[in-house]
Amino acid sequence: MPEGKPPIIIEPRQGTATASVIWLHGLGADGHDFEGLLPHLGLPEDHGIRFVFPNAPVQPVTVNLGEPMTAWYDIKTIHLTEQVDWPGIEQSLAQVHGWIRAEQAKGVPSERILLAGFSQGGVIVLQAGLRYEAPLAGIMGLSTYFPHQDALADAYVQPDACPIFLGHGTADPICPFTVAESSRDALQTLGRAVEWHVYPGMPHQVCAEEVRDIAHFIQRHLLI
């Protein structure tokens, strides 16, 4: 897999970072995609959170007629849980593990690191978070899904107490709501406690209500 551009890093305005959010964008977007949400998270001036917005590499995407675009892995069919590009997912989750370790090397303990991802990015952070051996502050999956193979069950070594946020719109034409429900059920079957948020009529995006829920999740798990 080719390398993406370096992550966009937003340091806290005051002091040294004591927590981190690593936030992955969706297909065809870039690290700036969710940067504009930061002023809407209701964080105090001294929040101490470093935000890391990685950039996916540019690569051909099958459902885009093979045209190259930013992508964390290939999507081979509009039926998202079929013909899953596991090799591509594995490469991207290894990158996420590298970004987590980079934050730890900067002095942020793993239990103060929260992963977030939208759509394709959500697929990666769910897989990467559940397979990370040290406890994390939480995982947020936005308008996303959770492909799973039974053979992977033993690889999900993240402690069961790790909070998982899933938010999805009922009118999502890209990642159907039924796929999100099945993903929630799969995570629960694996013994994971899922904080489930439904947004009536929302398509493949975030809405003001979800931004408020995201803000509350970050505040609860990173502001101490």
Backbone as JSON, one array per atom type, in Angstrom:
{
  "sequence": "MPEGKPPIIIEPRQGTATASVIWLHGLGADGHDFEGLLPHLGLPEDHGIRFVFPNAPVQPVTVNLGEPMTAWYDIKTIHLTEQVDWPGIEQSLAQVHGWIRAEQAKGVPSERILLAGFSQGGVIVLQAGLRYEAPLAGIMGLSTYFPHQDALADAYVQPDACPIFLGHGTADPICPFTVAESSRDALQTLGRAVEWHVYPGMPHQVCAEEVRDIAHFIQRHLLI",
  "N": [[0.84, -1.19, 0.0], [0.57, 2.24, -0.84], [2.05, 5.16, 0.78], [0.24, 7.53, 2.73], [-0.23, 11.13, 2.93], [1.5, 12.95, 5.54], [0.04, 12.88, 8.86], [-2.37, 15.35, 9.93], [-1.85, 17.37, 12.63], [-3.21, 18.65, 15.52], [-2.37, 20.5, 18.12], [-3.02, 20.92, 21.67], [-4.18, 24.12, 22.84], [-3.17, 25.08, 25.18], [-0.51, 24.22, 27.28], [0.96, 20.88, 27.63], [0.05, 18.0, 25.73], [-2.14, 15.68, 27.2], [-3.79, 13.72, 26.47], [-5.09, 11.99, 23.6], [-6.74, 12.06, 20.41], [-7.2, 10.05, 17.7], [-8.24, 10.34, 14.51], [-9.88, 9.08, 11.81], [-10.63, 9.7, 8.41], [-13.21, 9.31, 5.83], [-13.81, 7.45, 2.73], [-12.27, 8.9, -0.08], [-11.95, 11.36, 1.09], [-9.97, 13.58, 3.22], [-7.44, 14.3, 5.73], [-8.32, 16.75, 6.67], [-11.02, 16.62, 6.93], [-12.61, 16.33, 9.29], [-11.6, 18.23, 10.89], [-12.81, 20.72, 11.17], [-14.8, 20.28, 13.05], [-13.85, 20.56, 15.59], [-14.13, 23.08, 17.06], [-16.74, 22.79, 17.85], [-17.02, 20.93, 19.82], [-17.23, 21.58, 22.44], [-15.12, 21.77, 24.25], [-13.06, 22.66, 27.04], [-10.72, 25.44, 27.33], [-8.34, 24.5, 28.37], [-8.15, 21.8, 27.65], [-6.25, 19.85, 26.91], [-5.99, 17.93, 24.87], [-4.57, 16.27, 22.16], [-5.22, 16.28, 18.74], [-5.15, 14.03, 16.12], [-5.17, 13.72, 12.74], [-5.07, 11.51, 10.4], [-4.04, 10.93, 6.96], [-5.36, 9.03, 4.37], [-3.78, 6.82, 1.98], [-3.54, 7.34, -1.62], [-5.18, 5.28, -3.87], [-6.24, 2.77, -6.28], [-9.76, 2.19, -6.49], [-12.1, -0.28, -6.57], [-15.0, -0.1, -6.76], [-15.16, 2.44, -7.67], [-14.75, 2.32, -10.32], [-12.13, 1.6, -10.61], [-10.67, 3.9, -10.48], [-8.21, 6.02, -8.98], [-8.23, 7.13, -5.58], [-8.32, 8.66, -2.29], [-8.08, 6.19, 0.12], [-8.59, 3.75, 2.64], [-8.61, 1.09, 2.24], [-9.43, -1.25, -0.38], [-12.65, -1.2, -1.93], [-14.67, -3.57, -3.13], [-17.24, -4.12, -3.94], [-20.61, -2.83, -3.87], [-21.96, -4.06, -1.88], [-21.15, -4.08, 1.19], [-20.16, -5.87, 3.13], [-19.32, -8.04, 1.74], [-16.8, -9.75, -0.17], [-14.62, -8.61, 1.21], [-11.8, -6.52, 1.59], [-9.5, -7.73, 3.16], [-6.61, -7.86, 3.31], [-5.92, -5.16, 2.72], [-7.22, -3.84, 4.82], [-5.78, -4.89, 6.97], [-3.26, -3.74, 6.55], [-3.81, -1.02, 6.92], [-4.75, -0.98, 9.56], [-2.43, -1.64, 10.87], [-0.99, 0.67, 10.47], [-2.49, 2.41, 12.06], [-1.99, 1.34, 14.58], [0.67, 2.04, 14.71], [0.45, 4.85, 14.87], [-0.83, 5.07, 17.33], [1.2, 4.08, 19.01], [3.08, 6.04, 18.54], [1.91, 8.22, 19.81], [1.97, 7.28, 22.43], [4.73, 7.25, 22.76], [5.16, 9.92, 22.91], [4.38, 10.47, 25.41], [1.72, 10.1, 26.11], [-0.46, 8.03, 27.76], [-1.82, 4.81, 26.85], [-4.47, 4.42, 27.71], [-5.47, 6.91, 27.56], [-5.92, 7.5, 25.01], [-8.01, 7.9, 22.29], [-9.81, 6.44, 19.64], [-11.23, 7.37, 16.52], [-13.43, 7.18, 13.71], [-14.79, 7.71, 10.46], [-17.08, 6.11, 8.32], [-15.27, 4.31, 5.99], [-13.0, 4.84, 7.53], [-14.01, 4.3, 10.05], [-14.32, 1.54, 9.97], [-11.65, 0.77, 10.03], [-10.71, 1.82, 12.53], [-12.27, 0.4, 14.35], [-11.43, -2.24, 13.94], [-8.65, -1.92, 14.41], [-8.61, -0.87, 17.0], [-9.86, -2.89, 18.57], [-7.99, -4.84, 18.29], [-5.78, -3.94, 19.59], [-3.36, -4.25, 22.1], [-3.08, -2.91, 24.53], [-5.04, -1.07, 26.95], [-7.49, 1.2, 25.7], [-8.92, 4.56, 25.56], [-11.35, 4.7, 24.27], [-13.5, 3.9, 21.42], [-14.77, 5.29, 18.5], [-17.14, 4.76, 16.07], [-18.4, 6.02, 13.18], [-21.13, 6.2, 11.06], [-20.58, 3.65, 9.9], [-19.32, 0.24, 9.52], [-18.86, -3.18, 10.62], [-16.93, -5.5, 9.57], [-16.49, -8.96, 10.04], [-14.75, -11.92, 10.87], [-15.0, -15.22, 12.07], [-12.59, -16.36, 12.7], [-11.07, -14.3, 13.58], [-11.74, -13.71, 16.15], [-10.16, -14.33, 18.43], [-8.21, -12.48, 18.16], [-9.11, -10.08, 19.06], [-8.09, -8.39, 21.4], [-8.35, -6.17, 22.95], [-9.32, -4.82, 26.07], [-12.52, -5.74, 27.43], [-13.86, -3.68, 28.64], [-13.48, -1.38, 27.19], [-14.97, 1.5, 25.91], [-17.34, 1.66, 23.28], [-18.56, 3.6, 20.71], [-21.16, 3.8, 18.48], [-22.58, 5.43, 15.79], [-25.28, 6.13, 13.61], [-27.12, 7.0, 10.66], [-30.56, 6.68, 9.73], [-31.19, 6.95, 7.08], [-29.06, 6.34, 5.46], [-27.5, 5.96, 2.41], [-25.17, 4.81, 1.57], [-23.81, 3.18, 3.44], [-25.91, 1.01, 4.47], [-28.53, 1.18, 6.96], [-29.32, -1.24, 8.04], [-27.03, -2.77, 7.8], [-25.4, -1.5, 9.61], [-26.82, -2.09, 11.97], [-26.48, -4.87, 12.04], [-23.75, -4.93, 12.41], [-23.5, -3.77, 14.94], [-24.79, -5.8, 16.4], [-23.0, -7.91, 15.97], [-20.73, -7.03, 17.34], [-21.73, -6.93, 19.92], [-22.25, -9.62, 20.31], [-19.68, -10.49, 20.5], [-19.15, -9.77, 23.02], [-18.88, -7.09, 23.53], [-19.61, -3.91, 24.86], [-21.77, -1.74, 23.46], [-22.33, 1.61, 22.75], [-25.03, 2.85, 21.4], [-26.19, 4.89, 18.85], [-28.81, 6.37, 17.1], [-29.84, 8.2, 14.26], [-32.54, 9.6, 13.03], [-33.45, 9.84, 9.65], [-30.98, 10.82, 8.82], [-28.49, 10.98, 6.31], [-25.45, 9.72, 4.76], [-23.45, 11.02, 6.66], [-22.56, 13.41, 9.24], [-24.66, 14.83, 11.79], [-26.03, 17.69, 13.59], [-27.01, 16.76, 16.05], [-25.58, 14.37, 16.34], [-22.98, 15.37, 16.48], [-23.1, 16.61, 18.97], [-23.4, 14.31, 20.56], [-20.99, 13.01, 20.02], [-19.25, 14.88, 21.11], [-19.94, 14.69, 23.84], [-19.16, 12.07, 24.35], [-16.36, 12.17, 23.98], [-15.75, 14.06, 25.94], [-16.57, 12.68, 28.27], [-14.78, 10.56, 28.39], [-12.18, 11.51, 28.12], [-11.76, 13.92, 29.45], [-10.58, 14.65, 32.47]],
  "CA": [[0.0, 0.0, 0.0], [1.35, 3.47, -0.82], [1.95, 5.96, 1.99], [-0.53, 8.75, 2.64], [0.45, 12.32, 3.42], [1.63, 12.93, 7.0], [-1.17, 13.3, 9.56], [-2.56, 16.71, 10.42], [-1.81, 17.29, 14.09], [-3.67, 19.86, 16.2], [-1.95, 20.45, 19.52], [-3.84, 21.73, 22.57], [-3.75, 25.52, 22.89], [-2.48, 25.34, 26.43], [0.2, 23.13, 27.91], [1.34, 19.66, 26.93], [-1.05, 17.06, 25.55], [-2.26, 14.58, 28.16], [-4.71, 12.77, 25.85], [-5.05, 12.09, 22.13], [-7.78, 11.48, 19.57], [-6.75, 9.73, 16.34], [-9.54, 10.4, 13.82], [-9.73, 8.71, 10.4], [-11.67, 10.15, 7.48], [-13.83, 8.31, 4.98], [-13.35, 7.26, 1.35], [-12.22, 10.06, -0.94], [-11.74, 12.59, 1.86], [-8.6, 13.67, 3.71], [-7.33, 14.58, 7.15], [-9.0, 18.0, 7.05], [-12.46, 16.4, 6.85], [-13.29, 16.53, 10.58], [-10.9, 19.28, 11.63], [-13.74, 21.81, 11.44], [-15.71, 19.97, 14.16], [-13.22, 20.77, 16.9], [-14.72, 24.16, 17.84], [-18.11, 22.43, 18.24], [-16.98, 19.82, 20.79], [-17.47, 22.08, 23.79], [-13.97, 21.48, 25.11], [-12.5, 23.84, 27.71], [-9.46, 25.93, 26.77], [-7.22, 23.7, 28.88], [-8.56, 20.39, 27.51], [-5.07, 18.99, 26.87], [-6.15, 16.83, 23.91], [-3.98, 16.38, 20.83], [-6.01, 15.64, 17.7], [-4.34, 13.52, 15.01], [-6.04, 13.42, 11.6], [-4.25, 10.9, 9.34], [-4.47, 10.94, 5.56], [-5.25, 7.74, 3.68], [-3.06, 6.88, 0.7], [-4.32, 7.31, -2.87], [-5.07, 3.97, -4.5], [-7.43, 2.44, -7.09], [-10.9, 1.65, -5.75], [-12.87, -1.05, -7.55], [-16.36, 0.42, -6.98], [-15.0, 3.72, -8.35], [-14.29, 1.93, -11.66], [-10.69, 1.48, -10.6], [-10.01, 5.21, -10.42], [-7.55, 6.22, -7.69], [-8.73, 8.11, -4.63], [-7.85, 8.33, -0.95], [-8.82, 5.01, 0.62], [-7.87, 2.93, 3.63], [-8.58, -0.25, 1.65], [-10.27, -1.32, -1.58], [-14.04, -1.65, -1.82], [-14.84, -4.32, -4.36], [-18.65, -4.19, -4.3], [-21.46, -1.97, -3.04], [-22.37, -4.87, -0.73], [-19.92, -3.78, 1.92], [-19.64, -6.99, 3.92], [-18.93, -9.11, 0.82], [-15.51, -9.56, -0.84], [-13.92, -7.62, 2.03], [-10.36, -6.41, 1.32], [-8.82, -7.92, 4.43], [-5.21, -7.43, 3.28], [-5.87, -3.7, 2.81], [-7.6, -3.47, 6.19], [-4.66, -5.24, 7.85], [-2.19, -2.76, 6.39], [-4.21, 0.24, 7.53], [-4.8, -1.07, 11.04], [-1.04, -1.61, 11.35], [-0.64, 2.09, 10.52], [-3.14, 2.99, 13.24], [-1.21, 0.9, 15.74], [1.87, 2.87, 14.71], [0.1, 6.19, 15.36], [-1.07, 4.93, 18.77], [2.49, 3.96, 19.68], [3.73, 7.35, 18.45], [1.34, 9.04, 20.89], [2.53, 6.77, 23.68], [6.12, 7.69, 22.83], [5.14, 11.34, 23.27], [4.02, 10.58, 26.82], [0.28, 9.91, 26.35], [-0.73, 6.61, 28.02], [-2.81, 4.25, 25.93], [-5.84, 4.59, 28.21], [-5.87, 8.3, 27.3], [-5.97, 7.62, 23.54], [-9.33, 7.53, 21.76], [-9.84, 6.29, 18.19], [-12.49, 7.73, 15.87], [-13.36, 7.03, 12.27], [-16.04, 7.83, 9.7], [-17.24, 5.22, 7.17], [-14.09, 3.44, 5.88], [-12.15, 5.09, 8.69], [-14.6, 3.61, 11.18], [-13.98, 0.12, 9.85], [-10.26, 0.6, 10.44], [-10.48, 2.04, 13.97], [-12.87, -0.7, 15.1], [-10.51, -3.39, 13.87], [-7.38, -1.59, 15.04], [-8.81, -0.71, 18.43], [-10.13, -4.17, 19.22], [-6.8, -5.7, 18.23], [-4.65, -3.32, 20.29], [-3.2, -5.03, 23.32], [-3.16, -2.05, 25.72], [-6.37, -0.46, 27.05], [-7.72, 2.5, 25.07], [-9.98, 5.36, 26.17], [-12.62, 4.42, 23.61], [-13.5, 3.8, 19.97], [-15.97, 5.85, 17.89], [-17.4, 4.4, 14.69], [-19.45, 6.91, 12.66], [-21.66, 5.81, 9.74], [-19.62, 2.63, 9.49], [-19.74, -1.16, 9.68], [-17.86, -4.02, 11.27], [-16.75, -6.83, 8.96], [-15.95, -9.87, 11.05], [-14.56, -13.34, 10.59], [-14.88, -15.94, 13.34], [-11.17, -16.65, 12.96], [-10.44, -13.13, 14.18], [-12.25, -13.48, 17.51], [-9.08, -14.37, 19.42], [-7.31, -11.33, 17.95], [-9.69, -8.9, 19.69], [-7.5, -8.45, 22.73], [-8.67, -4.96, 23.7], [-10.18, -5.15, 27.21], [-13.96, -5.62, 27.18], [-14.37, -2.43, 29.21], [-13.27, -0.26, 26.27], [-16.25, 2.02, 25.41], [-17.49, 1.72, 21.83], [-19.64, 4.46, 20.25], [-21.58, 3.63, 17.08], [-23.64, 6.34, 15.4], [-25.67, 5.86, 12.23], [-28.36, 7.58, 10.18], [-31.49, 5.69, 9.17], [-31.34, 7.16, 5.63], [-27.73, 6.23, 4.86], [-27.55, 5.16, 1.18], [-23.85, 4.23, 1.29], [-23.7, 2.08, 4.4], [-27.31, 0.89, 4.91], [-28.77, 1.1, 8.39], [-29.38, -2.66, 8.42], [-25.64, -3.22, 7.92], [-24.94, -0.97, 10.9], [-27.45, -2.88, 13.03], [-25.8, -6.17, 12.09], [-22.42, -4.69, 12.98], [-23.72, -3.62, 16.38], [-25.09, -7.12, 16.95], [-21.78, -8.72, 15.95], [-19.88, -6.56, 18.43], [-22.34, -7.36, 21.18], [-22.04, -11.07, 20.4], [-18.29, -10.65, 20.91], [-19.05, -9.36, 24.4], [-18.54, -5.67, 23.61], [-20.71, -3.0, 25.22], [-21.85, -0.73, 22.41], [-23.18, 2.78, 22.95], [-25.67, 2.86, 20.08], [-26.9, 6.14, 18.58], [-29.54, 6.36, 15.84], [-30.23, 9.54, 13.85], [-33.59, 9.45, 12.02], [-33.38, 10.64, 8.44], [-29.63, 11.28, 8.47], [-27.79, 10.19, 5.28], [-24.07, 9.33, 5.06], [-22.8, 12.24, 7.14], [-22.86, 13.65, 10.65], [-25.62, 15.91, 11.98], [-25.77, 18.45, 14.81], [-27.26, 15.91, 17.21], [-24.46, 13.44, 16.49], [-21.82, 16.13, 16.95], [-23.26, 16.75, 20.43], [-23.13, 13.02, 21.19], [-19.54, 12.81, 19.9], [-18.62, 15.76, 22.11], [-20.16, 14.12, 25.17], [-18.34, 10.85, 24.46], [-14.97, 12.6, 24.18], [-15.65, 14.71, 27.25], [-16.69, 11.69, 29.35], [-13.68, 9.6, 28.45], [-10.85, 12.11, 28.08], [-11.61, 15.05, 30.36], [-10.5, 14.17, 33.86]],
  "C": [[0.88, 1.25, 0.0], [1.14, 4.24, 0.48], [1.06, 7.17, 1.73], [0.31, 9.94, 3.09], [0.56, 12.24, 4.94], [0.33, 13.39, 7.67], [-1.17, 14.79, 9.87], [-2.66, 16.62, 11.94], [-2.19, 18.65, 14.68], [-3.33, 19.72, 17.68], [-2.91, 21.26, 20.39], [-3.29, 23.15, 22.65], [-2.92, 25.82, 24.13], [-1.77, 24.08, 26.92], [0.53, 21.96, 26.99], [0.14, 18.72, 26.83], [-1.0, 15.95, 26.59], [-3.21, 13.5, 27.66], [-4.64, 12.98, 24.34], [-6.3, 11.47, 21.52], [-7.18, 11.28, 18.19], [-8.01, 9.49, 15.51], [-9.35, 10.18, 12.33], [-10.93, 9.14, 9.57], [-12.23, 9.0, 6.65], [-13.24, 8.29, 3.57], [-13.39, 8.57, 0.58], [-12.0, 11.38, -0.23], [-10.26, 12.69, 2.26], [-8.62, 14.09, 5.18], [-8.01, 15.86, 7.6], [-10.5, 17.79, 7.27], [-13.19, 16.71, 8.15], [-12.6, 17.59, 11.44], [-11.85, 20.4, 12.05], [-14.71, 21.54, 12.58], [-15.15, 20.37, 15.52], [-13.83, 21.93, 17.69], [-16.12, 23.85, 18.38], [-18.16, 21.32, 19.29], [-17.12, 20.28, 22.23], [-16.34, 21.81, 24.76], [-13.48, 22.75, 25.78], [-11.15, 24.22, 27.1], [-8.28, 25.05, 27.18], [-7.46, 22.2, 28.74], [-7.38, 19.42, 27.41], [-5.13, 17.83, 25.9], [-5.44, 17.17, 22.61], [-4.88, 15.63, 19.84], [-5.11, 15.29, 16.52], [-5.3, 13.09, 13.9], [-5.19, 12.83, 10.47], [-4.88, 11.06, 7.96], [-4.29, 9.56, 4.95], [-4.43, 7.9, 2.41], [-4.03, 6.91, -0.48], [-4.08, 5.96, -3.54], [-6.32, 3.69, -5.33], [-8.51, 1.82, -6.21], [-11.86, 1.0, -6.77], [-14.24, -0.47, -7.82], [-16.34, 1.81, -7.61], [-14.43, 3.5, -9.75], [-12.76, 1.89, -11.74], [-9.94, 2.79, -10.54], [-9.37, 5.39, -9.04], [-8.19, 7.33, -6.87], [-8.17, 7.76, -3.26], [-8.73, 7.22, -0.38], [-7.94, 4.26, 1.61], [-7.77, 1.49, 3.18], [-9.49, -0.22, 0.43], [-11.69, -1.74, -1.22], [-14.4, -2.28, -3.16], [-16.29, -4.36, -4.86], [-19.45, -3.27, -3.4], [-22.03, -2.73, -1.85], [-21.18, -4.97, 0.22], [-19.33, -4.96, 2.68], [-19.3, -8.21, 3.06], [-17.61, -8.74, 0.15], [-14.68, -8.5, -0.11], [-12.41, -7.67, 1.74], [-9.59, -6.52, 2.64], [-7.35, -7.54, 4.39], [-5.06, -5.91, 3.4], [-6.22, -3.21, 4.2], [-6.44, -3.73, 7.14], [-3.54, -4.2, 7.75], [-2.55, -1.44, 7.06], [-4.28, 0.16, 9.05], [-3.39, -1.1, 11.62], [-0.55, -0.16, 11.42], [-1.24, 2.75, 11.75], [-2.39, 2.59, 14.5], [0.09, 1.71, 15.84], [1.6, 4.27, 15.24], [-0.2, 6.15, 16.86], [0.26, 4.89, 19.51], [3.26, 5.28, 19.63], [3.21, 8.28, 19.54], [1.86, 8.59, 22.24], [3.98, 7.24, 23.86], [6.23, 9.17, 23.19], [4.66, 11.56, 24.7], [2.55, 10.43, 27.13], [0.03, 8.42, 26.6], [-1.86, 6.09, 27.14], [-4.24, 4.48, 26.39], [-6.33, 6.03, 28.11], [-5.9, 8.56, 25.8], [-7.3, 7.08, 23.05], [-9.24, 7.48, 20.24], [-11.22, 6.68, 17.66], [-12.34, 7.55, 14.37], [-14.74, 7.1, 11.64], [-16.0, 6.88, 8.51], [-16.06, 4.26, 7.08], [-13.17, 3.6, 7.08], [-12.67, 4.4, 9.94], [-14.31, 2.12, 11.16], [-12.58, -0.12, 10.4], [-10.1, 0.78, 11.95], [-11.14, 0.96, 14.81], [-11.95, -1.91, 15.11], [-9.21, -3.11, 14.62], [-7.53, -1.49, 16.55], [-9.02, -2.04, 19.14], [-8.91, -5.08, 19.22], [-5.58, -5.06, 18.91], [-4.56, -3.89, 21.7], [-3.34, -4.2, 24.6], [-4.51, -1.35, 25.76], [-6.41, 0.94, 26.44], [-8.84, 3.24, 25.78], [-11.34, 5.07, 25.55], [-12.43, 4.35, 22.11], [-14.83, 4.37, 19.46], [-16.06, 5.44, 16.42], [-18.61, 5.17, 14.17], [-19.85, 6.48, 11.25], [-20.79, 4.7, 9.13], [-20.18, 1.23, 9.69], [-18.57, -1.96, 10.23], [-17.8, -5.38, 10.57], [-16.05, -7.74, 9.97], [-15.82, -11.27, 10.48], [-14.38, -14.05, 11.93], [-13.43, -16.2, 13.71], [-10.47, -15.48, 13.64], [-10.78, -12.95, 15.65], [-11.14, -13.44, 18.55], [-8.13, -13.19, 19.29], [-7.84, -10.07, 18.62], [-9.3, -8.86, 21.16], [-7.75, -7.17, 23.54], [-9.6, -5.32, 24.86], [-11.66, -4.86, 26.93], [-14.53, -4.3, 27.68], [-14.2, -1.24, 28.28], [-14.6, 0.24, 25.72], [-16.24, 2.1, 23.88], [-18.73, 2.53, 21.49], [-19.91, 4.11, 18.79], [-22.73, 4.58, 16.82], [-23.96, 6.16, 13.93], [-27.0, 6.52, 11.9], [-29.25, 6.54, 9.53], [-31.63, 5.82, 7.65], [-30.0, 7.09, 4.9], [-27.79, 5.38, 3.6], [-26.24, 4.45, 0.87], [-23.6, 3.01, 2.16], [-25.08, 1.9, 5.02], [-27.45, 0.68, 6.41], [-28.81, -0.35, 8.86], [-27.98, -3.25, 8.59], [-25.07, -2.74, 9.25], [-25.53, -1.76, 12.06], [-26.78, -4.25, 13.17], [-24.41, -6.05, 12.7], [-22.5, -4.53, 14.49], [-23.95, -4.98, 17.03], [-23.85, -8.0, 17.01], [-20.85, -8.32, 17.09], [-20.42, -7.0, 19.78], [-22.17, -8.86, 21.39], [-20.62, -11.38, 20.85], [-18.06, -10.17, 22.35], [-18.71, -7.9, 24.59], [-19.77, -4.85, 23.96], [-20.71, -1.84, 24.24], [-22.81, 0.38, 22.83], [-23.76, 3.13, 21.58], [-26.5, 4.13, 19.89], [-27.52, 6.09, 17.18], [-30.01, 7.78, 15.53], [-31.24, 9.44, 12.7], [-33.39, 10.41, 10.85], [-32.0, 11.1, 8.03], [-29.03, 10.39, 7.38], [-26.36, 9.89, 5.72], [-23.25, 10.57, 5.44], [-22.94, 12.3, 8.65], [-23.85, 14.82, 10.73], [-25.33, 16.58, 13.32], [-25.97, 17.6, 16.06], [-26.11, 14.93, 17.42], [-23.21, 14.16, 16.97], [-21.9, 16.33, 18.47], [-22.95, 15.44, 21.15], [-21.64, 12.68, 21.14], [-18.81, 13.63, 20.97], [-18.76, 15.19, 23.51], [-19.3, 12.88, 25.39], [-16.88, 11.22, 24.74], [-14.8, 13.22, 25.56], [-15.66, 13.68, 28.38], [-15.42, 10.86, 29.52], [-12.29, 10.2, 28.42], [-10.67, 13.31, 29.01], [-11.67, 14.54, 31.8], [-10.07, 15.34, 34.76]]
}
